[in-house]
Amino acid sequence: MTEPPGARARILDAGDPLALYRDRFDVPDGVIYLDGNSLGCLPRATPARLEEVVRQEWGRDLIRSWNSAGWIDMPKRVGAKIAPLIGAQPHEVIATDSVSVNLFKLISAALAMQAQKHGARRKVVLSEPGNFPTDIYMIEGLEKQGLAERRLVDRGAMKDALGDDVALLLLTHAHYKTGELFDMPALTEAAHDAGALVLWDLSHSGGALPVDLNGAHADFAVGCGYKYLNGGPGAPSYAFIAERHVEATQQPLSGWMGHAAPFAFSDDYRPAPGVERLMCGTPGILGLAALEVGVDIIAEIGIEPLYAKSQQLSEFFRQCLAESGLELDLVSPADPGQRGSQLSFRHEEAHAICQALIARGVIGDFRDPDILRFGFAPAYLRFADMAEAVRHLTEVIETGEWQREEFRERAAVT
Ligand SMILES: *Cc1c(COP(=O)(O)O)cnc(C)c1O
């Protein structure tokens, strides 16, 4: 007879080479945190680092810290640390602004590059319906200005939709709801064959699974700092420009921090020679300092071991679920090689079930209208958390606990 899930989990945790990293995070007692794909946990080193930046670098050293504490280099420094996680060279990545703002800059830049080459003929930005809203909304905003034409096509038809009017293919590598992955090398190649550029959103990939932007010959990318990189709420995001495109990349938010010589105070804008040209205004140093702590831990562990554990965690979760006898409708790909670090299930009562689980300390999330989503941040989760989460999930559904009145209310953030 096979041992119960809890006993197997203990064996797996004992043999887990990443187990010691859990202690680098402040995971609250009594919480099983399956939402690190939405807001990563707090690294234990972050409060002290922020205290240092606030009290010493800001409080005592004041404006001198732009030089003495290296504040001015932080967007590049943090970007360079993120680069190996996503298959980029250190000088191709910058940490600045939100994903949304960087999408605006890079979509605009890609459209301008295409216009220079092809005139007004290529204006279509191709994406898929159900992509993360901000990606779609940013295209829409450019469309309203007459600069882009938005076209949304189901993923199965994506390659065929790459006509000669497509300027840019904008896709999210790991889908936020289902976790389904796009084949980055194949789609990038197809887009290039059709004369289009490609912008990848790595928000649900970076820090959880290996990405090889340069191996795939990607043109541009963006990604999130507060999910698997554990940079804290609203952390700066990162943006990538392939080296071959840097010089041709003219982004419209031509703020002084993206200038080649901000402190020359010239009347004329001249973009910085490197990826720093993506900067706009003065970077938020507190946010960058927190992000750097999170990135350092992920970089120290390395993306391959993280990916291996991510797959083991989600597969163990599925195994426990299968043994529990509870049947749930999996909307994520069953093959762990085809999905990001998450499992999503469709259930009519997904919202109430999610609330009931949260009341038990099992924090996953609900995605409208009927998706129950569990993210597996491999840096701090244990196999025991999987076994326990499945036990709670089974109990909540089988006892009908989710039907309690208190689980019906919807908060502003789900
Ligand atoms: C989380 C996420 C974002 C976040 O965008 P912000 O502007 O940083 O809030 C963007 N795209 C995807 C796919 C995401 O999952």
Short mmCIF file of C-alpha atoms and ligand atoms in Angstrom, two decimals:
data_model
loop_
_atom_site.label_atom_id
_atom_site.label_comp_id
_atom_site.label_asym_id
_atom_site.label_seq_id
_atom_site.Cartn_x
_atom_site.Cartn_y
_atom_site.Cartn_z
CA MET A 1 0.00 0.00 0.00
CA THR A 2 1.26 3.49 -0.77
CA GLU A 3 1.88 5.73 2.16
CA PRO A 4 -0.49 8.62 2.82
CA PRO A 5 0.34 11.96 1.14
CA GLY A 6 1.59 13.56 4.36
CA ALA A 7 4.18 10.83 4.90
CA ARG A 8 5.35 10.99 1.30
CA ALA A 9 5.57 14.76 1.55
CA ARG A 10 7.89 14.45 4.56
CA ILE A 11 10.24 12.23 2.56
CA LEU A 12 10.18 14.61 -0.41
CA ASP A 13 10.84 17.63 1.81
CA ALA A 14 13.72 15.86 3.53
CA GLY A 15 15.34 15.25 0.15
CA ASP A 16 14.60 18.69 -1.29
CA PRO A 17 17.83 20.56 -2.13
CA LEU A 18 15.91 23.86 -2.02
CA ALA A 19 14.34 23.26 1.40
CA LEU A 20 16.77 25.56 3.19
CA TYR A 21 15.68 28.56 1.11
CA ARG A 22 12.24 28.65 2.72
CA ASP A 23 13.86 30.24 5.74
CA ARG A 24 15.00 33.17 3.58
CA PHE A 25 11.35 34.17 3.38
CA ASP A 26 8.98 35.35 6.05
CA VAL A 27 6.14 32.92 5.36
CA PRO A 28 3.51 33.50 8.06
CA ASP A 29 2.78 30.62 10.43
CA GLY A 30 -0.40 28.79 9.61
CA VAL A 31 -0.44 29.97 6.03
CA ILE A 32 -0.04 27.84 2.94
CA TYR A 33 0.76 30.47 0.37
CA LEU A 34 -0.27 29.44 -3.13
CA ASP A 35 -0.41 32.97 -4.49
CA GLY A 36 3.26 33.78 -4.98
CA ASN A 37 2.41 34.14 -8.66
CA SER A 38 0.36 37.21 -7.76
CA LEU A 39 2.37 38.72 -4.90
CA GLY A 40 5.55 36.93 -3.89
CA CYS A 41 6.43 36.45 -0.21
CA LEU A 42 8.52 38.89 1.76
CA PRO A 43 12.22 37.96 1.87
CA ARG A 44 13.52 38.13 5.43
CA ALA A 45 16.35 40.43 4.34
CA THR A 46 14.05 43.03 2.79
CA PRO A 47 12.98 45.02 5.89
CA ALA A 48 16.59 45.50 7.03
CA ARG A 49 17.69 46.52 3.54
CA LEU A 50 14.84 49.01 3.26
CA GLU A 51 15.66 50.35 6.70
CA GLU A 52 19.25 50.88 5.59
CA VAL A 53 18.20 52.66 2.41
CA VAL A 54 15.74 54.85 4.27
CA ARG A 55 17.71 55.68 7.41
CA GLN A 56 21.27 55.74 6.14
CA GLU A 57 21.26 56.30 2.41
CA TRP A 58 18.34 58.68 2.34
CA GLY A 59 18.26 59.97 5.92
CA ARG A 60 21.97 60.57 6.50
CA ASP A 61 23.64 60.62 3.12
CA LEU A 62 20.81 62.39 1.33
CA ILE A 63 21.41 63.43 -2.26
CA ARG A 64 24.97 62.15 -2.17
CA SER A 65 23.54 58.61 -2.31
CA TRP A 66 22.76 58.95 -6.01
CA ASN A 67 26.50 58.49 -6.47
CA SER A 68 27.84 57.05 -3.21
CA ALA A 69 25.17 54.36 -2.80
CA GLY A 70 24.93 53.73 -6.54
CA TRP A 71 21.26 54.73 -6.76
CA ILE A 72 21.71 56.04 -10.27
CA ASP A 73 22.88 52.63 -11.50
CA MET A 74 20.18 50.60 -9.78
CA PRO A 75 17.82 50.13 -12.75
CA LYS A 76 20.72 48.74 -14.79
CA ARG A 77 22.21 46.77 -11.92
CA VAL A 78 18.96 45.03 -11.04
CA GLY A 79 18.19 44.49 -14.73
CA ALA A 80 21.58 42.81 -15.19
CA LYS A 81 20.80 40.44 -12.31
CA ILE A 82 17.46 39.49 -13.87
CA ALA A 83 19.04 38.91 -17.31
CA PRO A 84 20.41 35.37 -16.76
CA LEU A 85 17.00 34.23 -15.52
CA ILE A 86 15.45 35.09 -18.89
CA GLY A 87 18.24 34.23 -21.33
CA ALA A 88 19.33 37.82 -21.88
CA GLN A 89 22.68 39.57 -21.73
CA PRO A 90 23.18 41.83 -18.70
CA HIS A 91 23.12 45.01 -20.79
CA GLU A 92 19.84 44.10 -22.49
CA VAL A 93 17.60 44.39 -19.40
CA ILE A 94 16.52 47.31 -17.26
CA ALA A 95 14.34 47.38 -14.13
CA THR A 96 12.02 50.36 -14.21
CA ASP A 97 8.36 51.40 -14.18
CA SER A 98 5.40 49.00 -14.29
CA VAL A 99 4.81 46.27 -16.86
CA SER A 100 1.97 48.35 -18.31
CA VAL A 101 4.17 51.39 -18.87
CA ASN A 102 6.95 49.30 -20.38
CA LEU A 103 4.43 47.67 -22.69
CA PHE A 104 3.43 51.11 -23.89
CA LYS A 105 7.04 52.07 -24.56
CA LEU A 106 7.94 48.87 -26.37
CA ILE A 107 4.75 48.47 -28.42
CA SER A 108 5.20 52.09 -29.53
CA ALA A 109 8.86 51.54 -30.33
CA ALA A 110 8.10 48.42 -32.36
CA LEU A 111 5.38 50.24 -34.32
CA ALA A 112 7.75 53.10 -35.04
CA MET A 113 10.44 50.69 -36.26
CA GLN A 114 7.96 49.01 -38.58
CA ALA A 115 6.63 52.34 -39.85
CA GLN A 116 10.14 53.41 -40.71
CA LYS A 117 10.64 50.23 -42.70
CA HIS A 118 7.23 49.70 -44.27
CA GLY A 119 5.38 53.01 -44.02
CA ALA A 120 1.85 52.94 -42.58
CA ARG A 121 1.13 49.48 -44.01
CA ARG A 122 2.02 47.48 -40.91
CA LYS A 123 0.01 48.69 -37.94
CA VAL A 124 -1.51 45.55 -36.52
CA VAL A 125 -0.55 44.43 -33.05
CA LEU A 126 -1.56 40.80 -32.79
CA SER A 127 -2.44 39.15 -29.49
CA GLU A 128 -4.93 36.65 -28.12
CA PRO A 129 -8.34 37.24 -26.56
CA GLY A 130 -8.08 36.56 -22.84
CA ASN A 131 -4.49 37.73 -22.64
CA PHE A 132 -3.77 39.61 -19.42
CA PRO A 133 -5.98 42.72 -19.57
CA THR A 134 -3.25 45.33 -19.34
CA ASP A 135 -1.50 43.93 -22.43
CA ILE A 136 -4.70 44.21 -24.43
CA TYR A 137 -5.62 47.62 -22.99
CA MET A 138 -2.24 49.09 -23.85
CA ILE A 139 -2.73 48.09 -27.48
CA GLU A 140 -6.20 49.62 -27.34
CA GLY A 141 -4.81 52.89 -26.02
CA LEU A 142 -2.42 53.11 -28.95
CA GLU A 143 -5.22 52.21 -31.31
CA LYS A 144 -7.27 55.16 -30.02
CA GLN A 145 -4.37 57.42 -30.88
CA GLY A 146 -4.39 56.04 -34.43
CA LEU A 147 -1.00 54.43 -34.00
CA ALA A 148 -1.98 50.77 -33.85
CA GLU A 149 -4.64 48.36 -34.95
CA ARG A 150 -5.55 45.75 -32.38
CA ARG A 151 -6.21 42.21 -33.56
CA LEU A 152 -7.00 39.34 -31.21
CA VAL A 153 -6.83 35.80 -32.51
CA ASP A 154 -7.18 32.45 -30.70
CA ARG A 155 -3.84 30.86 -29.99
CA GLY A 156 -4.40 27.94 -32.35
CA ALA A 157 -4.81 30.36 -35.26
CA MET A 158 -1.94 32.65 -34.28
CA LYS A 159 0.59 31.55 -36.89
CA ASP A 160 -1.94 31.85 -39.72
CA ALA A 161 -2.86 35.33 -38.56
CA LEU A 162 0.65 36.62 -39.14
CA GLY A 163 -0.19 38.51 -42.32
CA ASP A 164 1.81 41.26 -43.99
CA ASP A 165 -0.04 43.95 -42.03
CA VAL A 166 1.18 42.66 -38.65
CA ALA A 167 3.79 44.88 -37.06
CA LEU A 168 4.09 43.17 -33.70
CA LEU A 169 3.12 39.94 -32.02
CA LEU A 170 2.49 40.54 -28.31
CA LEU A 171 2.01 37.41 -26.23
CA THR A 172 2.21 36.37 -22.60
CA HIS A 173 4.53 33.37 -22.36
CA ALA A 174 2.68 31.62 -19.49
CA HIS A 175 -1.02 32.43 -19.46
CA TYR A 176 -2.07 34.06 -16.21
CA LYS A 177 -5.29 32.06 -15.88
CA THR A 178 -4.42 28.64 -17.23
CA GLY A 179 -0.63 28.63 -17.05
CA GLU A 180 -0.49 27.34 -20.65
CA LEU A 181 2.81 28.14 -22.33
CA PHE A 182 3.37 29.45 -25.81
CA ASP A 183 6.17 27.88 -27.81
CA MET A 184 8.43 30.90 -27.70
CA PRO A 185 11.05 29.85 -30.29
CA ALA A 186 8.45 28.61 -32.80
CA LEU A 187 6.19 31.66 -32.57
CA THR A 188 9.07 34.08 -32.63
CA GLU A 189 10.39 32.42 -35.77
CA ALA A 190 6.96 32.43 -37.41
CA ALA A 191 6.54 36.12 -36.62
CA HIS A 192 9.95 36.96 -38.02
CA ASP A 193 9.24 34.96 -41.18
CA ALA A 194 6.15 37.13 -41.63
CA GLY A 195 8.14 40.33 -41.06
CA ALA A 196 6.69 41.01 -37.61
CA LEU A 197 8.52 41.80 -34.40
CA VAL A 198 7.76 39.98 -31.13
CA LEU A 199 7.24 41.27 -27.61
CA TRP A 200 6.98 38.63 -24.87
CA ASP A 201 5.33 39.29 -21.52
CA LEU A 202 7.21 37.12 -19.03
CA SER A 203 5.23 38.12 -15.94
CA HIS A 204 4.26 34.53 -15.09
CA SER A 205 7.54 32.98 -16.25
CA GLY A 206 10.42 35.08 -14.96
CA GLY A 207 11.80 33.55 -11.76
CA ALA A 208 9.76 30.33 -12.04
CA LEU A 209 10.81 28.73 -15.30
CA PRO A 210 13.74 29.12 -17.63
CA VAL A 211 13.22 31.50 -20.51
CA ASP A 212 15.73 31.85 -23.32
CA LEU A 213 14.96 35.16 -24.99
CA ASN A 214 18.13 35.27 -27.06
CA GLY A 215 17.96 31.57 -27.86
CA ALA A 216 14.53 32.28 -29.34
CA HIS A 217 15.77 35.48 -31.05
CA ALA A 218 13.10 37.49 -29.25
CA ASP A 219 13.00 41.19 -30.00
CA PHE A 220 11.49 42.67 -26.86
CA ALA A 221 10.19 41.48 -23.51
CA VAL A 222 8.71 42.74 -20.27
CA GLY A 223 8.11 41.00 -16.95
CA CYS A 224 6.82 41.50 -13.45
CA GLY A 225 8.87 42.23 -10.33
CA TYR A 226 6.32 41.43 -7.63
CA LYS A 227 5.38 37.86 -8.57
CA TYR A 228 8.08 35.18 -8.65
CA LEU A 229 10.82 37.75 -8.11
CA ASN A 230 9.42 38.73 -4.71
CA GLY A 231 10.04 42.46 -5.13
CA GLY A 232 7.02 43.57 -3.09
CA PRO A 233 3.69 45.19 -3.98
CA GLY A 234 4.02 47.34 -7.09
CA ALA A 235 7.72 46.52 -7.50
CA PRO A 236 9.37 47.87 -10.65
CA SER A 237 9.09 45.59 -13.65
CA TYR A 238 11.81 44.74 -16.16
CA ALA A 239 12.14 45.33 -19.86
CA PHE A 240 14.38 43.71 -22.46
CA ILE A 241 15.57 44.97 -25.84
CA ALA A 242 17.64 42.59 -27.97
CA GLU A 243 21.05 44.13 -28.50
CA ARG A 244 20.56 44.32 -32.27
CA HIS A 245 17.52 46.60 -31.81
CA VAL A 246 18.73 48.96 -29.13
CA GLU A 247 19.89 51.68 -31.45
CA ALA A 248 16.65 51.65 -33.46
CA THR A 249 14.43 51.64 -30.36
CA GLN A 250 12.85 55.07 -29.98
CA GLN A 251 10.36 55.02 -27.15
CA PRO A 252 7.83 57.83 -26.79
CA LEU A 253 8.15 58.46 -23.04
CA SER A 254 11.31 60.43 -23.63
CA GLY A 255 11.90 61.52 -20.08
CA TRP A 256 15.15 62.95 -18.85
CA MET A 257 16.35 59.76 -17.16
CA GLY A 258 16.44 58.01 -20.53
CA HIS A 259 18.61 60.77 -21.95
CA ALA A 260 22.21 60.03 -22.89
CA ALA A 261 23.36 62.73 -20.44
CA PRO A 262 20.56 63.67 -18.03
CA PHE A 263 22.78 66.03 -16.11
CA ALA A 264 23.83 68.00 -19.19
CA PHE A 265 20.32 69.54 -18.95
CA SER A 266 20.18 69.97 -22.70
CA ASP A 267 17.04 71.26 -24.47
CA ASP A 268 17.18 68.42 -26.94
CA TYR A 269 16.43 64.80 -26.25
CA ARG A 270 19.13 62.34 -27.17
CA PRO A 271 18.42 58.75 -26.06
CA ALA A 272 20.95 56.91 -23.94
CA PRO A 273 23.03 54.54 -26.05
CA GLY A 274 21.89 51.38 -24.22
CA VAL A 275 18.75 49.87 -22.76
CA GLU A 276 18.66 52.82 -20.28
CA ARG A 277 16.84 54.65 -23.05
CA LEU A 278 13.75 52.88 -21.76
CA MET A 279 13.84 54.92 -18.60
CA CYS A 280 11.54 57.86 -18.23
CA GLY A 281 11.56 59.67 -14.88
CA THR A 282 13.53 59.29 -11.67
CA PRO A 283 13.47 55.65 -10.59
CA GLY A 284 11.84 54.66 -7.29
CA ILE A 285 14.84 53.65 -5.24
CA LEU A 286 12.91 52.04 -2.38
CA GLY A 287 11.09 49.78 -4.83
CA LEU A 288 14.30 48.88 -6.61
CA ALA A 289 16.06 48.13 -3.34
CA ALA A 290 13.31 45.71 -2.31
CA LEU A 291 13.26 44.12 -5.77
CA GLU A 292 17.01 43.60 -5.68
CA VAL A 293 16.76 41.54 -2.49
CA GLY A 294 14.14 39.27 -4.09
CA VAL A 295 16.10 38.93 -7.32
CA ASP A 296 19.31 38.10 -5.45
CA ILE A 297 17.70 35.10 -3.78
CA ILE A 298 16.18 33.77 -6.99
CA ALA A 299 19.48 34.28 -8.84
CA GLU A 300 21.37 32.53 -6.04
CA ILE A 301 19.14 29.45 -6.21
CA GLY A 302 19.25 29.40 -10.02
CA ILE A 303 16.41 28.98 -12.42
CA GLU A 304 16.96 25.32 -13.31
CA PRO A 305 16.58 23.99 -9.74
CA LEU A 306 13.58 26.28 -9.26
CA TYR A 307 11.95 24.94 -12.39
CA ALA A 308 12.61 21.32 -11.41
CA LYS A 309 11.00 21.86 -8.02
CA SER A 310 8.12 23.81 -9.48
CA GLN A 311 7.23 20.85 -11.67
CA GLN A 312 7.61 18.39 -8.80
CA LEU A 313 5.39 20.48 -6.55
CA SER A 314 2.55 20.82 -9.02
CA GLU A 315 2.74 17.16 -10.00
CA PHE A 316 2.65 16.12 -6.34
CA PHE A 317 -0.38 18.38 -5.84
CA ARG A 318 -2.12 16.61 -8.72
CA GLN A 319 -1.18 13.22 -7.33
CA CYS A 320 -2.60 14.08 -3.92
CA LEU A 321 -5.75 15.36 -5.58
CA ALA A 322 -6.14 12.21 -7.66
CA GLU A 323 -5.78 10.06 -4.53
CA SER A 324 -8.32 12.16 -2.64
CA GLY A 325 -10.99 11.05 -5.07
CA LEU A 326 -12.14 14.64 -5.57
CA GLU A 327 -12.71 15.35 -9.23
CA LEU A 328 -11.87 18.83 -10.38
CA ASP A 329 -11.80 20.21 -13.89
CA LEU A 330 -8.15 21.04 -14.63
CA VAL A 331 -7.82 23.88 -17.14
CA SER A 332 -4.03 23.96 -17.03
CA PRO A 333 -2.12 21.62 -19.33
CA ALA A 334 -1.68 18.20 -17.69
CA ASP A 335 1.90 18.02 -18.98
CA PRO A 336 4.08 20.06 -16.59
CA GLY A 337 6.36 20.90 -19.53
CA GLN A 338 3.48 22.77 -21.13
CA ARG A 339 2.54 24.99 -18.21
CA GLY A 340 3.94 27.63 -15.92
CA SER A 341 4.25 27.16 -12.16
CA GLN A 342 0.53 26.91 -11.45
CA LEU A 343 -2.56 24.75 -11.59
CA SER A 344 -5.96 26.16 -12.37
CA PHE A 345 -9.30 24.45 -11.98
CA ARG A 346 -12.71 25.43 -13.26
CA HIS A 347 -15.56 25.26 -10.77
CA GLU A 348 -18.92 27.05 -10.69
CA GLU A 349 -18.31 27.96 -7.07
CA ALA A 350 -14.64 28.84 -7.48
CA HIS A 351 -15.01 32.16 -5.68
CA ALA A 352 -16.68 30.77 -2.54
CA ILE A 353 -14.31 27.80 -2.43
CA CYS A 354 -11.35 30.14 -2.66
CA GLN A 355 -12.72 32.25 0.21
CA ALA A 356 -13.33 29.17 2.35
CA LEU A 357 -9.76 28.03 1.71
CA ILE A 358 -8.38 31.44 2.63
CA ALA A 359 -10.32 31.24 5.91
CA ARG A 360 -8.37 28.03 6.56
CA GLY A 361 -5.07 29.73 5.75
CA VAL A 362 -4.72 28.24 2.28
CA ILE A 363 -4.23 31.28 0.08
CA GLY A 364 -4.81 30.75 -3.60
CA ASP A 365 -6.82 33.05 -5.80
CA PHE A 366 -9.93 33.32 -7.86
CA ARG A 367 -9.96 34.54 -11.44
CA ASP A 368 -13.25 35.62 -12.89
CA PRO A 369 -15.59 33.96 -13.72
CA ASP A 370 -14.92 30.44 -12.47
CA ILE A 371 -11.21 29.75 -12.08
CA LEU A 372 -9.55 28.58 -8.88
CA ARG A 373 -5.84 29.22 -9.27
CA PHE A 374 -2.96 27.83 -7.25
CA GLY A 375 0.54 29.15 -7.85
CA PHE A 376 3.63 27.22 -6.73
CA ALA A 377 6.53 29.47 -5.87
CA PRO A 378 9.30 26.88 -5.64
CA ALA A 379 11.65 29.00 -3.54
CA TYR A 380 9.59 28.73 -0.37
CA LEU A 381 6.91 26.05 -0.72
CA ARG A 382 7.17 22.56 0.74
CA PHE A 383 5.73 19.29 -0.45
CA ALA A 384 3.89 19.17 2.87
CA ASP A 385 2.10 22.35 1.82
CA MET A 386 0.79 20.51 -1.25
CA ALA A 387 -0.56 17.61 0.78
CA GLU A 388 -2.16 19.95 3.30
CA ALA A 389 -3.65 22.24 0.66
CA VAL A 390 -5.28 19.30 -1.08
CA ARG A 391 -6.63 18.00 2.24
CA HIS A 392 -8.22 21.41 2.93
CA LEU A 393 -9.54 21.71 -0.60
CA THR A 394 -11.15 18.29 -0.38
CA GLU A 395 -12.72 19.05 2.98
CA VAL A 396 -14.04 22.46 1.90
CA ILE A 397 -15.77 20.95 -1.11
CA GLU A 398 -16.93 17.67 0.37
CA THR A 399 -18.41 19.16 3.54
CA GLY A 400 -20.03 22.03 1.63
CA GLU A 401 -18.21 24.50 3.88
CA TRP A 402 -17.91 26.94 0.96
CA GLN A 403 -21.68 27.49 1.10
CA ARG A 404 -21.41 29.60 4.24
CA GLU A 405 -22.78 33.12 3.80
CA GLU A 406 -19.50 34.82 4.68
CA PHE A 407 -17.79 33.30 1.62
CA ARG A 408 -20.19 34.93 -0.86
CA GLU A 409 -18.92 38.50 -0.58
CA ARG A 410 -16.53 39.79 -3.20
CA ALA A 411 -13.75 42.16 -2.29
CA ALA A 412 -12.28 44.72 -4.68
CA VAL A 413 -9.15 42.60 -5.22
CA THR A 414 -9.68 38.90 -5.85
C1 LIG B 1 0.94 40.76 -13.34
C2 LIG B 1 0.97 41.01 -14.80
C3 LIG B 1 1.19 42.29 -15.29
C4 LIG B 1 1.32 43.43 -14.34
O1 LIG B 1 1.36 44.67 -14.92
P1 LIG B 1 1.63 45.95 -14.00
O2 LIG B 1 1.52 47.07 -14.94
O3 LIG B 1 3.02 45.80 -13.44
O4 LIG B 1 0.60 45.97 -12.94
C5 LIG B 1 1.27 42.45 -16.67
N1 LIG B 1 1.14 41.41 -17.51
C6 LIG B 1 0.90 40.15 -17.05
C7 LIG B 1 0.77 39.02 -18.01
C8 LIG B 1 0.79 39.93 -15.69
O5 LIG B 1 0.55 38.71 -15.24
#
